[in-house]
Amino acid sequence: MKKPVVQRQTLNRFFELHIEQGPELESLDVPVGIVNGIAAPTRLKLTFQGQANHTGTTSMMRRKDALVAASEMILFVEDAAKLEAINKTVATVGICEVTPASMNVIPGEVTLYVDIRSTSMVSKQRVHQQIRKKAYVIEQYRGVTCEIDVLSKEIPIVIERHIQERLQSACEEININYENMPSGAGHDAMNMAKLWPTGMIFVPCKNGVSHDPTEYSTVEQIVAGTNVLITAIRREASR
């Protein structure tokens, strides 16, 4: 049986209600977040090539330790993202693969996987370029090579201003405080926004934890978000 296909003209608006997956709303004690943009990742694979050798017979001055070189980059990725904090840009080294991964062998090859996210494509690109410049410096200083592959380069979504305003107006109608904020995680709304005017509503989650057994939002928090969603839908339907 064929799956039904939703035609572009059959939808007028798309609204998504979701937990924040972060700690901001809880820390601000605000019941609802109105999303103004959804961050998209640029993902890099950095391969540092040094020289594997015996740890006991290779002097410190003669080493080309790929892991030490990669460690400098890990710290730099954090610093580069902090310089873009005003743009809510973040960057993370989530995987570090060490070869040959033996206690008595100097690491000859290390692969890092880097995730850079922002609602600003320009800010993401700045972090990306700073990483490339740092890789060159490390190569010269450490005597290693660093190959950088771009695994993905996705475009952030900006929520249309008039949709944000309609969700804000729905909050005001039912006397619910709200905070304008970006989403650092991807959601269905990212794809829906490519076809239809899209809005997104956040509710708090305890300690910002998600995708975990301890993920938790109170009934009151869920009801507040649902009431904003219902109000927005009713208002749109009456237009």
XYZ file of C-alpha atoms in Angstrom:
239
model
C 0.000 0.000 0.000
C 1.396 3.366 -1.050
C 1.988 5.978 1.628
C -0.144 9.104 1.256
C 1.665 12.104 -0.157
C 0.978 15.505 1.405
C 0.629 18.031 -1.382
C 2.136 21.484 -0.866
C -1.265 23.188 -1.215
C -2.966 21.014 1.429
C -1.165 22.707 4.334
C -1.283 26.355 5.276
C 0.971 26.405 8.350
C 3.059 23.949 10.334
C 3.572 24.303 14.087
C 5.737 21.997 16.184
C 5.661 21.660 19.974
C 8.776 20.151 21.568
C 10.849 20.100 24.732
C 13.738 22.541 24.568
C 16.424 19.851 24.932
C 18.449 22.452 26.795
C 18.464 24.246 30.182
C 17.656 27.849 29.223
C 13.905 27.959 29.845
C 14.265 26.145 33.140
C 17.052 28.468 34.300
C 15.006 31.541 33.305
C 11.838 30.094 34.860
C 9.937 30.855 31.644
C 7.202 28.397 30.595
C 7.423 28.729 26.804
C 10.075 29.398 24.179
C 9.270 30.852 20.759
C 11.918 29.598 18.340
C 13.429 32.184 15.995
C 15.819 29.891 14.156
C 17.032 26.303 13.983
C 20.768 25.657 13.961
C 22.238 23.357 11.342
C 25.531 21.490 11.568
C 28.735 21.660 9.608
C 30.566 18.405 10.255
C 34.279 17.885 9.715
C 36.586 14.893 9.786
C 40.165 15.768 10.733
C 42.854 13.125 10.220
C 46.205 13.806 11.885
C 49.057 11.694 10.544
C 52.173 11.476 12.671
C 54.615 8.598 13.196
C 53.975 5.560 15.347
C 57.010 4.504 17.346
C 58.044 2.784 20.545
C 57.309 4.918 23.619
C 60.426 3.788 25.434
C 62.991 4.209 22.667
C 61.836 7.438 21.026
C 63.053 10.602 22.717
C 60.609 13.426 23.349
C 62.433 15.653 20.855
C 62.063 13.134 18.000
C 58.368 12.419 18.309
C 55.562 13.114 15.836
C 52.718 12.301 18.179
C 49.416 12.524 16.317
C 47.394 12.468 19.536
C 49.247 15.390 21.088
C 48.671 17.339 17.866
C 44.987 16.397 17.845
C 44.693 17.402 21.504
C 45.727 20.941 20.599
C 42.943 21.006 18.031
C 40.346 19.713 20.500
C 41.096 22.616 22.836
C 41.141 25.059 19.940
C 37.700 23.978 18.697
C 36.294 24.949 22.084
C 38.055 28.328 22.027
C 36.945 29.094 18.453
C 33.312 28.435 19.347
C 33.536 30.597 22.478
C 34.602 33.537 20.306
C 31.304 33.108 18.435
C 29.187 32.785 21.579
C 27.323 35.996 20.741
C 25.890 34.127 17.739
C 24.941 31.108 19.882
C 27.452 29.060 17.885
C 28.757 25.842 19.419
C 31.386 23.326 18.366
C 32.147 19.870 19.683
C 34.700 17.117 19.099
C 32.492 14.080 19.640
C 34.756 11.272 18.412
C 38.489 10.695 18.718
C 39.903 7.586 17.045
C 43.504 6.738 17.968
C 45.717 4.352 15.995
C 47.326 1.993 16.930
C 45.777 2.567 20.398
C 48.481 0.775 22.346
C 49.943 1.966 25.640
C 53.541 1.430 24.511
C 53.202 2.945 21.018
C 53.218 6.645 20.169
C 49.944 7.362 18.335
C 50.649 7.505 14.616
C 47.194 8.536 13.425
C 44.250 10.268 15.065
C 40.880 11.085 13.545
C 38.616 13.729 15.068
C 34.970 14.289 14.192
C 33.848 17.887 14.729
C 30.282 19.188 14.893
C 29.805 22.973 14.457
C 26.281 24.353 14.905
C 24.742 27.787 14.618
C 21.738 29.641 13.274
C 24.301 31.861 11.513
C 25.952 30.383 8.439
C 28.573 33.161 8.552
C 29.479 32.348 12.154
C 29.768 28.642 11.376
C 32.031 29.429 8.448
C 34.297 31.549 10.629
C 34.789 28.661 13.053
C 35.423 26.314 10.131
C 38.082 28.616 8.672
C 39.755 29.118 12.051
C 40.012 25.339 12.418
C 41.737 25.132 9.026
C 44.205 27.845 9.976
C 44.966 26.142 13.282
C 45.503 22.820 11.496
C 48.185 24.449 9.346
C 49.941 25.893 12.410
C 49.882 22.496 14.153
C 51.310 20.821 11.044
C 54.248 23.221 10.978
C 54.918 23.058 14.719
C 54.350 19.348 15.329
C 55.729 17.875 12.112
C 52.454 16.080 11.361
C 49.908 16.368 8.566
C 46.224 17.146 8.929
C 43.663 16.280 6.283
C 40.252 17.929 6.647
C 37.140 16.482 5.005
C 33.770 18.239 5.069
C 31.171 15.577 5.848
C 28.166 17.899 5.714
C 27.379 21.600 5.496
C 23.718 22.225 6.211
C 21.925 25.565 6.038
C 20.258 26.919 9.213
C 16.547 27.685 9.195
C 15.287 31.160 10.067
C 11.701 31.168 11.317
C 9.698 33.791 9.443
C 9.159 36.892 11.554
C 5.381 36.990 11.086
C 5.100 33.381 12.309
C 7.114 34.208 15.428
C 4.838 37.176 16.060
C 1.722 35.025 15.748
C 3.031 32.568 18.329
C 4.015 35.443 20.599
C 0.525 36.885 20.189
C -0.972 33.497 21.127
C 1.098 33.532 24.337
C -0.074 37.042 25.158
C -3.714 36.127 24.541
C -3.617 33.422 27.226
C -1.202 35.289 29.534
C 1.794 32.970 29.205
C 5.301 34.398 29.437
C 7.690 33.460 26.660
C 11.323 33.760 25.618
C 12.535 34.214 22.047
C 15.320 31.731 21.433
C 17.145 29.635 18.828
C 17.036 25.862 18.659
C 20.421 24.205 18.795
C 18.978 20.811 17.857
C 17.385 19.798 14.577
C 13.650 19.092 14.388
C 10.921 18.157 11.913
C 10.311 21.886 11.560
C 13.651 22.207 9.719
C 12.329 20.216 6.782
C 8.760 21.490 6.941
C 10.010 25.089 6.797
C 11.342 24.415 3.303
C 7.763 24.009 2.063
C 5.420 25.845 4.437
C 5.493 28.763 6.896
C 6.644 27.042 10.080
C 6.691 27.887 13.759
C 8.078 26.121 16.791
C 7.188 26.171 20.471
C 9.480 24.949 23.256
C 8.611 23.876 26.787
C 11.226 23.345 29.526
C 12.741 19.972 30.375
C 14.430 19.167 33.664
C 18.163 19.979 33.595
C 17.979 20.222 29.808
C 18.176 16.426 29.495
C 16.663 14.716 26.429
C 16.828 11.310 24.729
C 17.466 9.788 28.129
C 15.345 7.887 30.697
C 15.601 10.912 33.021
C 14.043 13.247 30.424
C 11.162 15.011 32.186
C 8.702 17.870 31.798
C 5.882 18.533 34.236
C 2.250 18.213 33.225
C 1.884 21.960 33.835
C 4.742 22.725 31.437
C 3.294 20.466 28.756
C -0.186 21.973 29.204
C 1.204 25.517 28.856
C 2.894 24.661 25.568
C -0.163 22.809 24.317
C -2.414 25.770 25.104
C -0.151 28.060 23.079
C -0.239 25.573 20.207
C -4.044 25.253 20.312
C -4.490 29.021 20.509
C -2.170 29.574 17.537
C -3.944 26.930 15.460
C -7.377 28.379 16.228
C -6.212 31.856 15.309
C -4.749 30.618 12.021
C -7.912 28.648 11.203
C -10.053 31.743 11.697
C -8.051 33.856 9.257
